[in-house]
PDB file of C-alpha atoms in Angstrom:
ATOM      1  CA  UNK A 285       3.692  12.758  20.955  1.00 85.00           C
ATOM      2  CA  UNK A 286       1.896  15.527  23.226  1.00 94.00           C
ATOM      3  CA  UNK A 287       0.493  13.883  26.769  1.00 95.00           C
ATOM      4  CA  UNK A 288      -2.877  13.586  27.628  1.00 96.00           C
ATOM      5  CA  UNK A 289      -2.529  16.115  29.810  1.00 96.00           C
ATOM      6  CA  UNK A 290      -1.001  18.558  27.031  1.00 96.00           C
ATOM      7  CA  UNK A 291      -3.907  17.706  24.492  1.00 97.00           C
ATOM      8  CA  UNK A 292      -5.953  18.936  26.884  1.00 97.00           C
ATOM      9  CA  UNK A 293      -4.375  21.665  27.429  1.00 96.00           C
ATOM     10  CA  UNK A 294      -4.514  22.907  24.174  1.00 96.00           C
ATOM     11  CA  UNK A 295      -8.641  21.598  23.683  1.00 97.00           C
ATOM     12  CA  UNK A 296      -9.318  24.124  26.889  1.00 96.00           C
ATOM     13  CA  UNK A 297      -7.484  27.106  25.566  1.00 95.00           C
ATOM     14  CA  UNK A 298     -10.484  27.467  22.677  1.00 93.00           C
ATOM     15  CA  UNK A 299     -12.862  29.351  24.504  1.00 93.00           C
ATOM     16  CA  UNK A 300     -15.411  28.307  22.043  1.00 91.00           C
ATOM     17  CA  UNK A 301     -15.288  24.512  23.365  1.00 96.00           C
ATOM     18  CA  UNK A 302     -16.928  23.095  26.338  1.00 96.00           C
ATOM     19  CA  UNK A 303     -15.405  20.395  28.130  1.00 97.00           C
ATOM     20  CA  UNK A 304     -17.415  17.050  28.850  1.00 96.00           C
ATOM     21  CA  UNK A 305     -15.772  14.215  30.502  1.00 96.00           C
ATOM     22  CA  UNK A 306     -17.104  11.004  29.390  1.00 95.00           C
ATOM     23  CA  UNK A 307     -16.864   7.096  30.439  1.00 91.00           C
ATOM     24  CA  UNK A 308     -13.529   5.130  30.464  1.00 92.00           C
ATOM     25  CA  UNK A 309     -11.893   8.667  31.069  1.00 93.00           C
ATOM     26  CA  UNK A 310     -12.257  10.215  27.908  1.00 96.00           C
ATOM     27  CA  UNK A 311     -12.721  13.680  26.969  1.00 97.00           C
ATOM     28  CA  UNK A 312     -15.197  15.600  24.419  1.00 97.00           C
ATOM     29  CA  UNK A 313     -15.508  18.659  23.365  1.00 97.00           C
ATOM     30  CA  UNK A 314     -18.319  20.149  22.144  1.00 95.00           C
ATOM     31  CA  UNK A 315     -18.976  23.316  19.603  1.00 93.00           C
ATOM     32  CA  UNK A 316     -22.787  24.128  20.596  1.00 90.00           C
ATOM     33  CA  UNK A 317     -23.069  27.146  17.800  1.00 84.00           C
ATOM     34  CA  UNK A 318     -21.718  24.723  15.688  1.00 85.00           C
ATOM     35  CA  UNK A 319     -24.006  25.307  12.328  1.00 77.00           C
ATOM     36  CA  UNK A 320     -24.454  21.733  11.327  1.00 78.00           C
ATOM     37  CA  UNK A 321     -25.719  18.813  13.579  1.00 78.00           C
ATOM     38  CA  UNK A 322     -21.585  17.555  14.289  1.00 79.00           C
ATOM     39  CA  UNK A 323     -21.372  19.791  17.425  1.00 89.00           C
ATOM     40  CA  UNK A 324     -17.798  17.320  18.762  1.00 93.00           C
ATOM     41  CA  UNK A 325     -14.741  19.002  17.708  1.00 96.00           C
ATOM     42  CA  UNK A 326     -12.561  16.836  19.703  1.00 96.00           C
ATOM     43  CA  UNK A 327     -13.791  13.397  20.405  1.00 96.00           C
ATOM     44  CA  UNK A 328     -12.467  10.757  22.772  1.00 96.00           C
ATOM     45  CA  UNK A 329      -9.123  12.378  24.098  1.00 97.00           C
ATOM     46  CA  UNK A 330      -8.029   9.289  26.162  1.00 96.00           C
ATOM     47  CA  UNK A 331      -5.478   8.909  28.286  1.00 95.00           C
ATOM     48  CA  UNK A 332      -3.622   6.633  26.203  1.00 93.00           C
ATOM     49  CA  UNK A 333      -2.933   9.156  23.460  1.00 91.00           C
ATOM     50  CA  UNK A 334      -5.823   9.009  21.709  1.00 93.00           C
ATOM     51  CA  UNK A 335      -7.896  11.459  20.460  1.00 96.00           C
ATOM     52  CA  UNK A 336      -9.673  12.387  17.319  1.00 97.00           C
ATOM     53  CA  UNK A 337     -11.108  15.951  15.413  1.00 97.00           C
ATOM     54  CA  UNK A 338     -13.583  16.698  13.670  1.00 96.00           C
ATOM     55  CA  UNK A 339     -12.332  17.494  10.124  1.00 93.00           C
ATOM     56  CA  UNK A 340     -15.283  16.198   7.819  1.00 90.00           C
ATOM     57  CA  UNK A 341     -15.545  19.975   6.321  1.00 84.00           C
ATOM     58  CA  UNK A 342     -12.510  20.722   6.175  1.00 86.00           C
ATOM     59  CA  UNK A 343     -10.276  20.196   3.280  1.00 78.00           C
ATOM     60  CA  UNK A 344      -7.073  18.685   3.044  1.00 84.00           C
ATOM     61  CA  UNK A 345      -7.496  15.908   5.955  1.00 91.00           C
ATOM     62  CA  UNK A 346      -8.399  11.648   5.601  1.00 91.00           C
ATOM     63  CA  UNK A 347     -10.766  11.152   7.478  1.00 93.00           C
ATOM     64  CA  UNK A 348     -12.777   8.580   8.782  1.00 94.00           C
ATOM     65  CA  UNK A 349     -16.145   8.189   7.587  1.00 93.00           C
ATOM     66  CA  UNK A 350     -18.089   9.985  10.351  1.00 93.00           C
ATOM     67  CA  UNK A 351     -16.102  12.481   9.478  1.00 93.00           C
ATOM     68  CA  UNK A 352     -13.212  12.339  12.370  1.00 96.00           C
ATOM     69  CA  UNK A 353      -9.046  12.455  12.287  1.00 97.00           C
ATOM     70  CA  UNK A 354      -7.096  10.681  15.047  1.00 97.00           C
ATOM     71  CA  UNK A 355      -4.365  13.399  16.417  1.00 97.00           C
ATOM     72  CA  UNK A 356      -2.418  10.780  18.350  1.00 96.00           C
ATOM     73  CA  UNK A 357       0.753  11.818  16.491  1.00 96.00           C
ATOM     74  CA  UNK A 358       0.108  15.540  16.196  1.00 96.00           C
ATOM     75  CA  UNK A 359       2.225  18.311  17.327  1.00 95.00           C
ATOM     76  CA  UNK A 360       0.962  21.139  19.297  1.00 95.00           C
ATOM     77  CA  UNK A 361       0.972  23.583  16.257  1.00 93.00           C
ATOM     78  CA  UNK A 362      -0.779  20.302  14.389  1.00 95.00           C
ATOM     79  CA  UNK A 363      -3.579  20.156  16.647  1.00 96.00           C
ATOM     80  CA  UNK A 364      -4.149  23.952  17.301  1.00 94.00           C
ATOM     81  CA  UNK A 365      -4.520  23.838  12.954  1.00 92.00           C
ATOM     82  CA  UNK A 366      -6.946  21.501  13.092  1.00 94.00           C
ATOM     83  CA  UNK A 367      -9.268  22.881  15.967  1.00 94.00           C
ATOM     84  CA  UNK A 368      -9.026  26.388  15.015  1.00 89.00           C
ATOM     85  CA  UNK A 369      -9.916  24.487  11.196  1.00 87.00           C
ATOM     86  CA  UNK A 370     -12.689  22.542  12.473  1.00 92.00           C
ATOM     87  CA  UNK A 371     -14.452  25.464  14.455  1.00 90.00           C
ATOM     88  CA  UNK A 372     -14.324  27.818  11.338  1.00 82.00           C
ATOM     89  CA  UNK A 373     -15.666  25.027   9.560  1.00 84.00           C
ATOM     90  CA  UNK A 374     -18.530  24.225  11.609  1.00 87.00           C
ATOM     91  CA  UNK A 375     -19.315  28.204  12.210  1.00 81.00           C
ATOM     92  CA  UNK A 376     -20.793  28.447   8.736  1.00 69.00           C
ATOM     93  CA  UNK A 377     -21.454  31.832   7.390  1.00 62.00           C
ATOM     94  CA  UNK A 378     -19.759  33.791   9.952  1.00 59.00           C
ATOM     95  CA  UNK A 379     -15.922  32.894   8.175  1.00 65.00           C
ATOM     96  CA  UNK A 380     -16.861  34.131   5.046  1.00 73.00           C
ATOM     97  CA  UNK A 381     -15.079  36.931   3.607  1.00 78.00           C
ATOM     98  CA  UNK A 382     -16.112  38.745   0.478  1.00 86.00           C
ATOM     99  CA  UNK A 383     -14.465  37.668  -2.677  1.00 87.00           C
ATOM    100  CA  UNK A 384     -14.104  34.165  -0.911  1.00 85.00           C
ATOM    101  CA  UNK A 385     -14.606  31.106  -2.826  1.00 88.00           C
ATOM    102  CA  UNK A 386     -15.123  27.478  -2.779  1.00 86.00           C
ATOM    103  CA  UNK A 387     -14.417  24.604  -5.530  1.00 87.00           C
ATOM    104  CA  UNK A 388     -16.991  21.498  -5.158  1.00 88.00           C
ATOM    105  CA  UNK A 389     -16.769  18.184  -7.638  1.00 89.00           C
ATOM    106  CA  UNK A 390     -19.036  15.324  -8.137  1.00 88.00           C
ATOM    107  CA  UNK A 391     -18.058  11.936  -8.960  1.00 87.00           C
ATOM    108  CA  UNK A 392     -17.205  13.089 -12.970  1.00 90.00           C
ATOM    109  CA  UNK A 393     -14.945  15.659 -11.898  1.00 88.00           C
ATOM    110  CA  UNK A 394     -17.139  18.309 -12.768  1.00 92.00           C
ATOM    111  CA  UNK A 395     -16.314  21.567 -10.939  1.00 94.00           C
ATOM    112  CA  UNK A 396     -18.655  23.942  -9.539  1.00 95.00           C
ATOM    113  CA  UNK A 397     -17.728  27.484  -7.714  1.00 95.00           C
ATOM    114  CA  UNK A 398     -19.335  28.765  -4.470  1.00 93.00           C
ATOM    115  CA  UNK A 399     -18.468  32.715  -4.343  1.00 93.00           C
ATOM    116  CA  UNK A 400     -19.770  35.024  -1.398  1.00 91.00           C
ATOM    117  CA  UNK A 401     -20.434  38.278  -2.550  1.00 93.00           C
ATOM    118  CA  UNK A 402     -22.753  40.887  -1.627  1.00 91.00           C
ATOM    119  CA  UNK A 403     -24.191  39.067   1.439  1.00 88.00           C
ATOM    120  CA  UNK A 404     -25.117  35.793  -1.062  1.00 93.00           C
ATOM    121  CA  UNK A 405     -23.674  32.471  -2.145  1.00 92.00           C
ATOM    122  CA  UNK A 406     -23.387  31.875  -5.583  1.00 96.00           C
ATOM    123  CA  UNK A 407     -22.758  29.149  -7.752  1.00 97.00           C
ATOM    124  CA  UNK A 408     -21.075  29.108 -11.117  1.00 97.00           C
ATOM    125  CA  UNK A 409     -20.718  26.338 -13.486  1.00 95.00           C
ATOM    126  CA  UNK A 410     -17.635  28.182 -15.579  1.00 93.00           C
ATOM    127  CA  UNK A 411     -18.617  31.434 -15.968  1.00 94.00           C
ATOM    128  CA  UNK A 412     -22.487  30.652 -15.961  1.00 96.00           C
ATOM    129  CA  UNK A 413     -24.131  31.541 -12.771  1.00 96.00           C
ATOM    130  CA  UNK A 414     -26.038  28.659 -11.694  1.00 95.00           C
ATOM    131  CA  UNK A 415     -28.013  29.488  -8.424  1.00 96.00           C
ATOM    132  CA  UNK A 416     -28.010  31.904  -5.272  1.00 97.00           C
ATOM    133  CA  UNK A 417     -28.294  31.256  -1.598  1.00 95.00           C
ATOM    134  CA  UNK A 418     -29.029  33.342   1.315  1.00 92.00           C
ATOM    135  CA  UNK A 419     -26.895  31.424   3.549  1.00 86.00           C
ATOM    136  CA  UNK A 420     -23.591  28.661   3.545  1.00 84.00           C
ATOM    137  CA  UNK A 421     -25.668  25.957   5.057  1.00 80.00           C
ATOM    138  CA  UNK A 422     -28.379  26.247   1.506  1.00 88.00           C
ATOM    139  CA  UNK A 423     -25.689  26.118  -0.360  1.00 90.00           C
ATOM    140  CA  UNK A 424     -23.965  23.092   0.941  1.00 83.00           C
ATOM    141  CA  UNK A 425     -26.914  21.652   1.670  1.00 85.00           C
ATOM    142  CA  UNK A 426     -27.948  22.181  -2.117  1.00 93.00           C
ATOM    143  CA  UNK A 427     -24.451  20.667  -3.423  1.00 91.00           C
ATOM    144  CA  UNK A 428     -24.355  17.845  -1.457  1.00 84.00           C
ATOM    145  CA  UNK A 429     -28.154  16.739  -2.648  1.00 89.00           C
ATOM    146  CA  UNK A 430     -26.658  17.013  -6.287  1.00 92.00           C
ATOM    147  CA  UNK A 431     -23.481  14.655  -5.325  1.00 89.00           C
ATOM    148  CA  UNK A 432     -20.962  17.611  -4.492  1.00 87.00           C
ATOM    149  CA  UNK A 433     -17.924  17.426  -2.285  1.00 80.00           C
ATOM    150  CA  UNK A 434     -14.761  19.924  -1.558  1.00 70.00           C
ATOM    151  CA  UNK A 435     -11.587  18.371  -2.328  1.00 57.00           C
TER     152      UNK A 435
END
């Protein structure tokens, strides 16, 4: 398990994260271009090991249900993952490369696909083309209305 001393360490070498000591000596740090209103990417590094990130858009982590994983455990090359993760996650449109797509389900299993091309979100259902969106944050905003998550 890193220290307290090397989680924080590794939270201050992301240029993109602003420090903010908080009560009981824990540690925050805030994303403020972050696109959505979660602006913590790390939340209450403590000096007993604790610590969580924000990983609620990312795929692939259990998370808690505001959206946060505890990185007590994690490796250095763990927690870099998940930082560097949860930043492009909460950037928005700026990560998006063209050709670049997204799979969202509802509760049925049903499978939509999010595809940036040409400076626009699109959704297909199959081959169908559904909608367009101007920007990531429509989109998501639009899916999650209708009962859509990433996997």
């Amino acid at each position: 398990m890193l220290s307290f001393q090397e989680k924080l360490a590794i939270m201050e070498s992301f240029p993109q994260l602003e420090r903010r000591d908080v009560s009981l000596g824990r540690v925050n740090f805030h994303y403020e271009k972050s696109v959505i209103e979660k602006k913590n990417v790390g939340f209450h590094f403590h000096p007993n090991g604790n610590g969580y990130v924000f990983a609620g858009e990312v795929e692939g982590y259990e998370t808690d249900e505001k959206g946060f994983v505890n990185v007590r455990d994690y490796t250095e090359e763990e927690l870099r993952s998940i930082v560097e993760q949860s930043i492009q996650s909460l950037t928005g449109d700026a990560y998006w490369e063209e050709g670049q797509e997204e799979k969202w389900f509802d509760s049925d299993r049903n499978e939509l696909a999010l595809k940036y091309e040409d400076d626009m979100w699109y959704l297909f259902s199959g081959l169908n083309l559904e909608m367009a969106f101007e920007t990531y944050e429509e989109a998501r905003e639009y899916l999650r209305e209708e009962g859509f998550h990433r996997l």
